[in-house]
mmCIF file of C-alpha atoms in Angstrom:
data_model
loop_
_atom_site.group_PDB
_atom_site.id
_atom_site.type_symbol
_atom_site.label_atom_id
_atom_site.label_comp_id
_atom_site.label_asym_id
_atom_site.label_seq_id
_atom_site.Cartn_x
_atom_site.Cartn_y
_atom_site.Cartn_z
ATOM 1 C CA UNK Z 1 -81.786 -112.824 -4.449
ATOM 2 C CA UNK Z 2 -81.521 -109.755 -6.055
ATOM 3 C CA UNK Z 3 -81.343 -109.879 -9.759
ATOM 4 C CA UNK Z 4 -80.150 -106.785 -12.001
ATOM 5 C CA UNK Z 5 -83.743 -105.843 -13.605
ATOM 6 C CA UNK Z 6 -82.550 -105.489 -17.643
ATOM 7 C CA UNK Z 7 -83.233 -107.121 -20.712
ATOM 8 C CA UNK Z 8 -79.646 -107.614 -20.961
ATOM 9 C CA UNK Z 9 -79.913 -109.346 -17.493
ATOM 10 C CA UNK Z 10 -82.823 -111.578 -18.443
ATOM 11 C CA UNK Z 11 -80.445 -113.334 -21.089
ATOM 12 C CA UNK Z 12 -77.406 -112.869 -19.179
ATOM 13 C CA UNK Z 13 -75.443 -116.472 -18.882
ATOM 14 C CA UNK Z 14 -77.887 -118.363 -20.987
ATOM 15 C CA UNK Z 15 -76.524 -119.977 -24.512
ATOM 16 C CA UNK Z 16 -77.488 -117.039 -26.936
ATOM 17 C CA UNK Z 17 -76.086 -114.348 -24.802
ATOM 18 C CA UNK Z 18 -72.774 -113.073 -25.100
ATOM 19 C CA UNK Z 19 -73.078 -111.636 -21.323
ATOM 20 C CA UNK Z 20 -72.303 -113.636 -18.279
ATOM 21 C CA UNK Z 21 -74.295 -113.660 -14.912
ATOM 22 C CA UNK Z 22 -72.249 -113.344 -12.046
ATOM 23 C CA UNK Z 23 -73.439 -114.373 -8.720
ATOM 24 C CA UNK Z 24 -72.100 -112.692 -5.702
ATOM 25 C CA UNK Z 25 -72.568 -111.917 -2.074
ATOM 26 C CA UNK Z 26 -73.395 -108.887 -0.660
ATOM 27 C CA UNK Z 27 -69.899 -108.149 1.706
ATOM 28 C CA UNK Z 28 -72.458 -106.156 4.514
ATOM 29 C CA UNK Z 29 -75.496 -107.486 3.973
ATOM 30 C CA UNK Z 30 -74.854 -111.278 3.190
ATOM 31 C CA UNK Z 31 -77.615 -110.880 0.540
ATOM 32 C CA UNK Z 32 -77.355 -112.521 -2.828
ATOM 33 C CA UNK Z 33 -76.764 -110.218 -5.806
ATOM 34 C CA UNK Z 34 -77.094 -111.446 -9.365
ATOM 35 C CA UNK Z 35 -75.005 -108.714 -12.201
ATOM 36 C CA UNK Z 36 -74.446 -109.227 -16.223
ATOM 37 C CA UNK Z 37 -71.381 -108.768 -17.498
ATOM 38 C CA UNK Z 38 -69.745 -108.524 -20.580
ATOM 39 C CA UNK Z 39 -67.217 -111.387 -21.036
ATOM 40 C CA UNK Z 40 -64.927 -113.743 -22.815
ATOM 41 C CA UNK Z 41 -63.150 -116.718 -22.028
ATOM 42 C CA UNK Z 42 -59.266 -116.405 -20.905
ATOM 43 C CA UNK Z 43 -57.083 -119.028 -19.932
ATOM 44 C CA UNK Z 44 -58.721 -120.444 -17.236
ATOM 45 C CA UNK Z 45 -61.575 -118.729 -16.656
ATOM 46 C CA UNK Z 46 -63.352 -115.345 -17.750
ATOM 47 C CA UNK Z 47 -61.985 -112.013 -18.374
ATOM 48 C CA UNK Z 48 -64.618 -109.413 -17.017
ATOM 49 C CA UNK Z 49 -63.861 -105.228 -18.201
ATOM 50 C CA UNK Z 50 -64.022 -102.945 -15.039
ATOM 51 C CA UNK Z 51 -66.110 -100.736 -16.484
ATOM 52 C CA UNK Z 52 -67.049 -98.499 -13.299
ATOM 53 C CA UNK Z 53 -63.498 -98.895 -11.851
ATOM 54 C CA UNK Z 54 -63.001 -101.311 -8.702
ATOM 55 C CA UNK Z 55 -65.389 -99.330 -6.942
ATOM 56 C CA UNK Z 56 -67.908 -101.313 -8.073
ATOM 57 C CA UNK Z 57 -70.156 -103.281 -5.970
ATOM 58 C CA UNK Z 58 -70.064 -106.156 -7.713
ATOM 59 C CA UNK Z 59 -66.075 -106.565 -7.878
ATOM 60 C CA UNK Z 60 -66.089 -105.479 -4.398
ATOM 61 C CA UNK Z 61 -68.124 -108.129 -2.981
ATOM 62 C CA UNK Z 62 -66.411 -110.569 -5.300
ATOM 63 C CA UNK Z 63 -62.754 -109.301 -4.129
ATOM 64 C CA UNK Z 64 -64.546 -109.765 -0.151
ATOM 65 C CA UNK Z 65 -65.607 -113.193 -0.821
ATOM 66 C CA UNK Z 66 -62.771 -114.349 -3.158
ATOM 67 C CA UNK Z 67 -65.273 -115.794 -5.899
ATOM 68 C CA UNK Z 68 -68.447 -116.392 -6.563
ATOM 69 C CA UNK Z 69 -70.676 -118.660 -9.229
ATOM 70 C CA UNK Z 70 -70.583 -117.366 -12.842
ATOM 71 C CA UNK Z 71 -73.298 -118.522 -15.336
ATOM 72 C CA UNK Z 72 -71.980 -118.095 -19.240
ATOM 73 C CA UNK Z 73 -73.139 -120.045 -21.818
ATOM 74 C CA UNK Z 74 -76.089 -122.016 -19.914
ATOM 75 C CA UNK Z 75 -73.499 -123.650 -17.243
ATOM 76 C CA UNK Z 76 -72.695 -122.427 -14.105
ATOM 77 C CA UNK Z 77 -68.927 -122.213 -12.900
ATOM 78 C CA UNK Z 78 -67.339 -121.594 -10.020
ATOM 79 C CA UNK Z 79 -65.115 -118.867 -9.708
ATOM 80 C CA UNK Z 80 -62.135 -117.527 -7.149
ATOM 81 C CA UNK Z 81 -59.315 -115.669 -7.449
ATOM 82 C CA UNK Z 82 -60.104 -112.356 -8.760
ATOM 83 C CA UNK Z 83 -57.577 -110.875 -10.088
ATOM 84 C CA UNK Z 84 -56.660 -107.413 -11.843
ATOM 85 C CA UNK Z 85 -55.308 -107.128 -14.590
ATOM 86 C CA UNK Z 86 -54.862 -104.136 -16.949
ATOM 87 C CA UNK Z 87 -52.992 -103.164 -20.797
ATOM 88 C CA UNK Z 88 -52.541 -104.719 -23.974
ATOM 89 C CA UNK Z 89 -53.125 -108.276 -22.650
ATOM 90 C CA UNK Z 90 -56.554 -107.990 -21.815
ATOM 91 C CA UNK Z 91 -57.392 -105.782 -24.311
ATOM 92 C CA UNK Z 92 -56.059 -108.909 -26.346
ATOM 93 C CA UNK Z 93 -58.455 -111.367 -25.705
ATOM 94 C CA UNK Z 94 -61.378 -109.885 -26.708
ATOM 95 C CA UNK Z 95 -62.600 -109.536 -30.153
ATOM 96 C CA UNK Z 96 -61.804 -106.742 -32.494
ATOM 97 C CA UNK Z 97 -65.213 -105.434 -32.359
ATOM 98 C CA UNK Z 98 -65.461 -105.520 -28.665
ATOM 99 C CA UNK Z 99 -62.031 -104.315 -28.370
ATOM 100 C CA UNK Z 100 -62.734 -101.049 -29.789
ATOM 101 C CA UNK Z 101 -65.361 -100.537 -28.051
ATOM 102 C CA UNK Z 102 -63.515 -101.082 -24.737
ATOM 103 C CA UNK Z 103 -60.775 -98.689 -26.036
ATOM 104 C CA UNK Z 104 -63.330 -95.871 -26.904
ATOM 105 C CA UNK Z 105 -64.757 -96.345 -23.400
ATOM 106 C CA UNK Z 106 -61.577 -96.004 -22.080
ATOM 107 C CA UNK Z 107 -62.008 -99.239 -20.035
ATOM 108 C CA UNK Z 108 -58.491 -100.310 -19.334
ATOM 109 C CA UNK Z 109 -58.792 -102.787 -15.774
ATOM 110 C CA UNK Z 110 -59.980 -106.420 -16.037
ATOM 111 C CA UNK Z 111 -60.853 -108.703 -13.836
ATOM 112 C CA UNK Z 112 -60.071 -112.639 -14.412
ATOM 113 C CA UNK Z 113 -61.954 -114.965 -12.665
ATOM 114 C CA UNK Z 114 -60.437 -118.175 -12.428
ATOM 115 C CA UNK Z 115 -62.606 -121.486 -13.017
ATOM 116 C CA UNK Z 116 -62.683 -123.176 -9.480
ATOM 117 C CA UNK Z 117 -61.620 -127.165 -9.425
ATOM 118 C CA UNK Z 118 -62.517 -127.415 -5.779
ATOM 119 C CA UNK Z 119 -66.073 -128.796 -4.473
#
């Protein structure tokens, strides 16, 4: 499994971190890719900023497979159903400080993952 190689991804997904690990396959290769991500809870799952656009490997081999596992907060979920979602609503869940941040990056697409309730 390939893990992203950061101090951010290190912590990513355990209890102290405010980054989630997402767990993914590789839509080619069929290998297992590990990626932090920034996140917060919404609705029924996690809200994750696009910040490299939906070109991104991660959210392409995510859209491929139609989920994944995420790890946030020392539990693992499953997760399907990615969708996009971009605007004020996103921008909404986040917390002030984060959401300025976001703004100034000009990150404006989302993806929510939705909690799987299937085995």
């Amino acid at each position: 499994m390939k893990r992203f190689n950061s101090t951010t991804g290190t912590v990513a997904g355990t209890p102290l971190s405010p980054h989630g690990l997402l767990t993914h396959t590789g839509r080619r290769s069929g290998r297992v890719y590990q990626t932090p991500l920034a996140t917060v809870r919404h609705g029924d799952g996690f809200l994750l900023p696009l910040t490299y656009g939906t070109r991104a490997d991660w959210y392409r081999n995510l859209a491929a497979a139609g989920g994944g596992t995420f790890d946030w907060k020392g539990r693992t979920y499953r997760v399907d159903g990615p969708e996009l979602m971009s605007g004020r609503e996103p921008l909404r869940a986040w917390p002030l400080r984060e959401r300025i941040v976001l703004q100034l990056a000009g990150i404006e697409d989302f993806v929510w993952l939705h909690e799987s309730h299937t085995p």
